[in-house]
mmCIF file of C-alpha atoms in Angstrom:
data_model
loop_
_atom_site.group_PDB
_atom_site.id
_atom_site.type_symbol
_atom_site.label_atom_id
_atom_site.label_comp_id
_atom_site.label_asym_id
_atom_site.label_seq_id
_atom_site.Cartn_x
_atom_site.Cartn_y
_atom_site.Cartn_z
ATOM 1 C CA MET A 23 0.121 0.020 0.027
ATOM 2 C CA VAL A 24 1.289 3.557 -0.870
ATOM 3 C CA THR A 25 1.371 5.737 1.985
ATOM 4 C CA ILE A 26 0.297 9.425 1.733
ATOM 5 C CA LYS A 27 2.081 11.579 4.293
ATOM 6 C CA SER A 28 0.659 14.219 6.373
ATOM 7 C CA LYS A 29 1.984 17.758 6.538
ATOM 8 C CA LYS A 30 3.440 16.855 9.985
ATOM 9 C CA GLU A 31 4.923 13.634 8.689
ATOM 10 C CA ILE A 32 6.534 15.485 5.654
ATOM 11 C CA GLU A 33 8.079 18.026 7.944
ATOM 12 C CA LEU A 34 9.738 15.306 10.127
ATOM 13 C CA MET A 35 10.869 13.363 7.001
ATOM 14 C CA LYS A 36 12.501 16.635 5.562
ATOM 15 C CA GLU A 37 14.724 16.556 8.720
ATOM 16 C CA ALA A 38 15.986 12.981 7.794
ATOM 17 C CA CYS A 39 16.534 14.031 4.161
ATOM 18 C CA LYS A 40 18.459 17.152 5.210
ATOM 19 C CA VAL A 41 20.768 14.892 7.392
ATOM 20 C CA VAL A 42 21.301 12.791 4.181
ATOM 21 C CA ALA A 43 22.174 16.045 2.135
ATOM 22 C CA LEU A 44 24.581 17.232 4.810
ATOM 23 C CA THR A 45 26.298 13.936 4.920
ATOM 24 C CA TYR A 46 27.045 13.981 1.383
ATOM 25 C CA GLN A 47 28.425 17.486 1.551
ATOM 26 C CA GLU A 48 30.794 16.096 4.062
ATOM 27 C CA LEU A 49 31.734 13.093 2.081
ATOM 28 C CA GLU A 50 32.248 15.198 -1.020
ATOM 29 C CA LYS A 51 34.619 17.522 0.959
ATOM 30 C CA ARG A 52 36.803 14.638 2.275
ATOM 31 C CA ILE A 53 36.755 11.740 -0.371
ATOM 32 C CA LYS A 54 40.274 11.462 -2.107
ATOM 33 C CA PRO A 55 42.667 8.849 -3.341
ATOM 34 C CA GLY A 56 44.436 6.929 -0.507
ATOM 35 C CA MET A 57 41.542 6.767 1.823
ATOM 36 C CA THR A 58 39.883 3.409 2.623
ATOM 37 C CA THR A 59 36.071 2.872 2.011
ATOM 38 C CA TRP A 60 35.899 2.278 5.851
ATOM 39 C CA GLU A 61 37.002 5.699 6.374
ATOM 40 C CA LEU A 62 34.187 7.062 4.203
ATOM 41 C CA ASP A 63 31.861 4.852 6.436
ATOM 42 C CA GLU A 64 33.064 6.364 9.609
ATOM 43 C CA ILE A 65 32.688 9.853 8.370
ATOM 44 C CA ALA A 66 29.145 9.279 7.384
ATOM 45 C CA GLU A 67 28.140 7.574 10.479
ATOM 46 C CA LYS A 68 29.726 10.323 12.719
ATOM 47 C CA THR A 69 27.932 12.953 10.582
ATOM 48 C CA MET A 70 24.547 11.363 10.769
ATOM 49 C CA ARG A 71 24.849 10.580 14.478
ATOM 50 C CA SER A 72 25.861 14.311 15.161
ATOM 51 C CA LEU A 73 22.724 15.639 13.448
ATOM 52 C CA GLY A 74 20.442 13.342 15.675
ATOM 53 C CA ALA A 75 19.879 10.646 13.104
ATOM 54 C CA ILE A 76 21.045 7.130 12.811
ATOM 55 C CA PRO A 77 22.490 5.090 9.802
ATOM 56 C CA ALA A 78 19.579 2.967 8.733
ATOM 57 C CA GLU A 79 21.597 0.856 6.447
ATOM 58 C CA LYS A 80 23.695 -0.322 9.475
ATOM 59 C CA GLY A 81 22.264 -3.969 10.642
ATOM 60 C CA TYR A 82 19.739 -3.815 7.681
ATOM 61 C CA ASP A 83 18.247 -7.359 7.324
ATOM 62 C CA ILE A 84 16.832 -8.480 4.016
ATOM 63 C CA GLY A 85 15.355 -11.547 5.350
ATOM 64 C CA ILE A 86 17.097 -14.074 3.325
ATOM 65 C CA ARG A 87 18.411 -16.973 5.052
ATOM 66 C CA GLY A 88 22.279 -17.012 4.988
ATOM 67 C CA VAL A 89 22.614 -13.386 4.127
ATOM 68 C CA PRO A 90 24.006 -11.534 7.025
ATOM 69 C CA LYS A 91 22.770 -8.063 8.144
ATOM 70 C CA PHE A 92 24.380 -5.232 6.296
ATOM 71 C CA PRO A 93 27.630 -4.486 8.468
ATOM 72 C CA ALA A 94 28.249 -0.785 7.728
ATOM 73 C CA SER A 95 26.430 2.578 7.681
ATOM 74 C CA ILE A 96 26.631 3.348 4.004
ATOM 75 C CA CYS A 97 27.121 1.280 0.722
ATOM 76 C CA VAL A 98 30.318 2.115 -1.124
ATOM 77 C CA SER A 99 30.716 0.579 -4.520
ATOM 78 C CA ILE A 100 33.728 1.383 -6.762
ATOM 79 C CA ASN A 101 33.917 1.154 -10.746
ATOM 80 C CA ASP A 102 32.287 -2.119 -11.708
ATOM 81 C CA GLU A 103 30.297 -2.470 -8.399
ATOM 82 C CA VAL A 104 26.822 -1.308 -8.974
ATOM 83 C CA ILE A 105 25.367 -1.104 -5.666
ATOM 84 C CA HIS A 106 25.580 -2.485 -2.058
ATOM 85 C CA GLY A 107 29.418 -2.564 -1.844
ATOM 86 C CA ILE A 108 30.376 -3.236 1.854
ATOM 87 C CA PRO A 109 33.026 -0.672 3.187
ATOM 88 C CA SER A 110 36.286 -2.311 4.153
ATOM 89 C CA LYS A 111 39.546 -1.157 5.969
ATOM 90 C CA HIS A 112 41.431 -2.974 3.073
ATOM 91 C CA ARG A 113 39.784 -1.241 0.137
ATOM 92 C CA ILE A 114 41.577 1.789 -0.926
ATOM 93 C CA ILE A 115 40.236 4.533 -3.173
ATOM 94 C CA LYS A 116 42.614 5.316 -6.152
ATOM 95 C CA GLU A 117 42.841 8.070 -8.684
ATOM 96 C CA GLY A 118 40.538 7.347 -11.545
ATOM 97 C CA ASP A 119 38.040 5.360 -9.612
ATOM 98 C CA ILE A 120 34.344 6.243 -9.595
ATOM 99 C CA VAL A 121 32.773 5.690 -6.214
ATOM 100 C CA SER A 122 28.980 5.146 -5.614
ATOM 101 C CA ILE A 123 27.763 5.770 -2.216
ATOM 102 C CA ASP A 124 24.156 5.054 -1.090
ATOM 103 C CA THR A 125 23.049 6.475 2.232
ATOM 104 C CA VAL A 126 19.848 6.213 4.371
ATOM 105 C CA ALA A 127 19.434 8.410 7.543
ATOM 106 C CA LEU A 128 16.684 7.675 10.072
ATOM 107 C CA LYS A 129 15.405 10.524 12.316
ATOM 108 C CA ASN A 130 12.148 11.205 14.110
ATOM 109 C CA GLY A 131 10.960 7.665 12.792
ATOM 110 C CA PHE A 132 11.194 8.681 9.062
ATOM 111 C CA ASN A 133 13.919 7.717 6.397
ATOM 112 C CA GLY A 134 15.687 9.871 3.995
ATOM 113 C CA ASP A 135 17.573 8.055 1.087
ATOM 114 C CA ALA A 136 20.129 9.161 -1.642
ATOM 115 C CA ALA A 137 22.988 8.000 -3.602
ATOM 116 C CA ARG A 138 25.760 9.802 -5.407
ATOM 117 C CA THR A 139 28.700 8.744 -7.674
ATOM 118 C CA PHE A 140 31.846 10.642 -7.068
ATOM 119 C CA VAL A 141 34.723 10.941 -9.656
ATOM 120 C CA ILE A 142 38.093 10.659 -8.058
ATOM 121 C CA GLY A 143 40.566 12.709 -9.995
ATOM 122 C CA LYS A 144 40.876 12.191 -13.864
ATOM 123 C CA VAL A 145 38.797 9.593 -15.595
ATOM 124 C CA PRO A 146 38.293 8.714 -19.324
ATOM 125 C CA ALA A 147 35.476 10.841 -21.052
ATOM 126 C CA GLU A 148 33.215 8.033 -21.425
ATOM 127 C CA THR A 149 33.428 7.240 -17.638
ATOM 128 C CA GLN A 150 32.564 10.795 -16.880
ATOM 129 C CA ARG A 151 29.685 10.707 -19.271
ATOM 130 C CA LEU A 152 28.421 7.675 -17.616
ATOM 131 C CA VAL A 153 28.284 9.639 -14.417
ATOM 132 C CA ASP A 154 26.665 12.543 -15.915
ATOM 133 C CA VAL A 155 24.006 10.634 -17.772
ATOM 134 C CA THR A 156 23.071 8.663 -14.524
ATOM 135 C CA LYS A 157 22.416 11.887 -12.696
ATOM 136 C CA GLN A 158 20.557 13.499 -15.703
ATOM 137 C CA ALA A 159 18.507 10.221 -15.904
ATOM 138 C CA PHE A 160 16.957 11.094 -12.527
ATOM 139 C CA PHE A 161 16.133 14.699 -13.659
ATOM 140 C CA GLU A 162 14.509 13.237 -16.814
ATOM 141 C CA GLY A 163 12.368 11.085 -14.713
ATOM 142 C CA ILE A 164 11.150 13.579 -12.255
ATOM 143 C CA LYS A 165 9.775 15.753 -15.053
ATOM 144 C CA TYR A 166 6.928 13.277 -15.014
ATOM 145 C CA ALA A 167 6.637 13.000 -11.139
ATOM 146 C CA LYS A 168 3.626 15.103 -11.085
ATOM 147 C CA LYS A 169 0.052 14.785 -9.661
ATOM 148 C CA GLY A 170 -2.118 12.802 -11.860
ATOM 149 C CA ASN A 171 0.773 11.097 -13.813
ATOM 150 C CA ARG A 172 1.442 7.585 -13.416
ATOM 151 C CA ILE A 173 4.575 5.908 -11.819
ATOM 152 C CA GLY A 174 5.245 4.264 -15.340
ATOM 153 C CA ASP A 175 5.642 7.748 -16.921
ATOM 154 C CA VAL A 176 8.710 8.285 -14.593
ATOM 155 C CA CYS A 177 10.162 4.795 -15.187
ATOM 156 C CA HIS A 178 9.622 5.147 -18.937
ATOM 157 C CA ALA A 179 11.342 8.430 -19.131
ATOM 158 C CA ILE A 180 14.386 7.302 -17.101
ATOM 159 C CA GLY A 181 14.918 4.101 -19.375
ATOM 160 C CA GLU A 182 14.383 5.927 -22.707
ATOM 161 C CA TYR A 183 17.042 8.631 -21.820
ATOM 162 C CA VAL A 184 19.562 6.065 -20.612
ATOM 163 C CA HIS A 185 19.086 3.828 -23.805
ATOM 164 C CA SER A 186 19.235 6.977 -26.083
ATOM 165 C CA GLN A 187 22.835 7.615 -24.485
ATOM 166 C CA GLY A 188 24.092 4.081 -25.436
ATOM 167 C CA PHE A 189 24.059 2.952 -21.754
ATOM 168 C CA SER A 190 21.967 0.132 -19.903
ATOM 169 C CA VAL A 191 19.820 0.256 -16.835
ATOM 170 C CA VAL A 192 19.762 -2.323 -14.061
ATOM 171 C CA ARG A 193 16.441 -4.171 -14.257
ATOM 172 C CA GLU A 194 16.772 -6.390 -11.162
ATOM 173 C CA PHE A 195 16.776 -3.500 -8.690
ATOM 174 C CA GLN A 196 14.656 -0.347 -8.435
ATOM 175 C CA GLY A 197 13.470 2.665 -6.742
ATOM 176 C CA HIS A 198 10.957 2.593 -4.166
ATOM 177 C CA GLY A 199 8.452 4.415 -1.869
ATOM 178 C CA ILE A 200 10.111 5.574 1.550
ATOM 179 C CA GLY A 201 8.804 6.819 4.818
ATOM 180 C CA ARG A 202 8.767 5.108 8.047
ATOM 181 C CA GLU A 203 10.112 2.191 6.288
ATOM 182 C CA MET A 204 13.071 2.379 4.138
ATOM 183 C CA HIS A 205 11.424 0.526 1.241
ATOM 184 C CA GLU A 206 7.703 1.021 0.878
ATOM 185 C CA ASP A 207 5.313 0.723 -1.980
ATOM 186 C CA PRO A 208 5.363 1.445 -5.020
ATOM 187 C CA GLY A 209 8.398 -0.141 -6.705
ATOM 188 C CA ILE A 210 10.035 2.174 -9.264
ATOM 189 C CA PRO A 211 12.013 0.366 -11.945
ATOM 190 C CA ASN A 212 14.150 2.267 -14.373
ATOM 191 C CA TYR A 213 12.374 1.215 -17.317
ATOM 192 C CA GLY A 214 8.872 0.471 -18.319
ATOM 193 C CA LYS A 215 5.652 1.637 -20.338
ATOM 194 C CA ALA A 216 4.287 5.158 -19.909
ATOM 195 C CA GLY A 217 0.727 5.207 -18.726
ATOM 196 C CA ARG A 218 1.031 2.241 -16.377
ATOM 197 C CA GLY A 219 1.033 1.933 -12.613
ATOM 198 C CA ILE A 220 -0.430 3.821 -9.850
ATOM 199 C CA ARG A 221 -1.404 7.544 -10.201
ATOM 200 C CA LEU A 222 0.838 9.959 -8.423
ATOM 201 C CA GLU A 223 -0.876 11.878 -5.568
ATOM 202 C CA PRO A 224 0.447 14.857 -3.300
ATOM 203 C CA GLY A 225 2.102 13.467 -0.165
ATOM 204 C CA MET A 226 3.801 10.546 -1.786
ATOM 205 C CA THR A 227 7.448 10.269 -1.066
ATOM 206 C CA LEU A 228 9.664 8.417 -3.560
ATOM 207 C CA ALA A 229 13.140 7.309 -3.602
ATOM 208 C CA ILE A 230 14.128 7.432 -7.471
ATOM 209 C CA GLU A 231 17.312 5.968 -8.282
ATOM 210 C CA PRO A 232 18.797 5.259 -11.751
ATOM 211 C CA MET A 233 21.474 2.633 -11.601
ATOM 212 C CA VAL A 234 23.282 2.697 -14.944
ATOM 213 C CA ILE A 235 25.847 0.459 -16.635
ATOM 214 C CA GLN A 236 28.354 1.321 -19.378
ATOM 215 C CA GLY A 237 27.959 -2.071 -21.007
ATOM 216 C CA LYS A 238 25.621 -4.755 -20.994
ATOM 217 C CA PRO A 239 22.851 -4.867 -18.328
ATOM 218 C CA ASN A 240 23.818 -8.287 -16.978
ATOM 219 C CA ILE A 241 24.776 -8.324 -13.185
ATOM 220 C CA LEU A 242 26.149 -10.839 -10.649
ATOM 221 C CA GLU A 243 26.064 -10.900 -6.841
ATOM 222 C CA LEU A 244 29.225 -11.567 -5.043
ATOM 223 C CA ASP A 245 29.672 -14.217 -2.327
ATOM 224 C CA ASP A 246 29.188 -11.660 0.431
ATOM 225 C CA GLY A 247 25.467 -11.724 -0.506
ATOM 226 C CA TRP A 248 25.325 -7.967 -1.003
ATOM 227 C CA THR A 249 27.675 -6.585 -3.490
ATOM 228 C CA ILE A 250 26.154 -6.328 -7.107
ATOM 229 C CA VAL A 251 28.815 -6.022 -9.851
ATOM 230 C CA THR A 252 28.474 -5.867 -13.831
ATOM 231 C CA GLU A 253 29.017 -9.312 -15.378
ATOM 232 C CA ASP A 254 31.138 -7.912 -18.227
ATOM 233 C CA GLY A 255 33.409 -5.684 -15.833
ATOM 234 C CA SER A 256 32.122 -2.375 -17.261
ATOM 235 C CA MET A 257 31.779 0.803 -15.022
ATOM 236 C CA ALA A 258 28.553 1.340 -13.254
ATOM 237 C CA ALA A 259 26.982 4.668 -11.634
ATOM 238 C CA HIS A 260 24.223 5.486 -9.306
ATOM 239 C CA TYR A 261 22.325 8.645 -8.528
ATOM 240 C CA GLU A 262 19.196 8.852 -6.176
ATOM 241 C CA ASN A 263 17.101 11.535 -4.163
ATOM 242 C CA THR A 264 14.093 11.284 -2.057
ATOM 243 C CA ILE A 265 11.274 13.307 -3.582
ATOM 244 C CA LEU A 266 7.854 14.572 -2.471
ATOM 245 C CA ILE A 267 4.924 14.680 -4.778
ATOM 246 C CA THR A 268 3.165 18.156 -4.470
ATOM 247 C CA GLU A 269 0.117 19.842 -5.995
ATOM 248 C CA LYS A 270 2.670 21.332 -8.626
ATOM 249 C CA GLU A 271 6.400 20.441 -9.235
ATOM 250 C CA PRO A 272 7.918 17.462 -7.379
ATOM 251 C CA GLU A 273 10.172 18.777 -4.611
ATOM 252 C CA ILE A 274 13.508 17.008 -4.015
ATOM 253 C CA LEU A 275 14.234 16.512 -0.318
ATOM 254 C CA THR A 276 17.764 15.317 -0.352
ATOM 255 C CA ILE A 277 19.308 18.316 -1.888
ATOM 256 C CA LEU A 278 20.160 21.311 0.308
#
């Protein structure tokens, strides 16, 4: 069931989303070659807790037997890692990497969720284009995130834009509703047919997140039960924001 948030709930949720935005502000300032992904995790957790929030991903349980709870505060995925990379004291960020970070903050009983892909130093032009297209795909999608439109309109716009740029979207994972729970209805794939799915109503809060691959769309799951990588070893990027459906244009809650 898709939840419609009250004005009070939206105000509380905006606080969680602001924490996410401020966390990315801090990460962007401090990410650099030579640091470990675990250091990024520590920066993110310290920032969230200093702002009165907790990292919602830490200890997250997907409920599949044999898959451990997520052990860190953020997901950090590098280069061919698409999503859900586990921070490590042994994984060092290098010049030329692209680093995707997914962060969820829980405050006042509500979640805020966003993802960013950071470019570390100089990268090939096509890699930079991948990161740029992934971000723009989000903005192409939310052009249709308006009262009365259908969720399929958003999904279709994202997929069509990515494919027009010669890249692939991940089909096995998707965006989602968000609120008191990290993952709520509706599911929001990065592809689909316009005119399908639920109608968008004011008070809906959605996490829209293009996950884009430079090569073929095929993915693999690593033995840790979490990390998703591209099958062909090509680069991947991720961009996400929590948005609010309003009477007019959508409001992006995880950008300052």
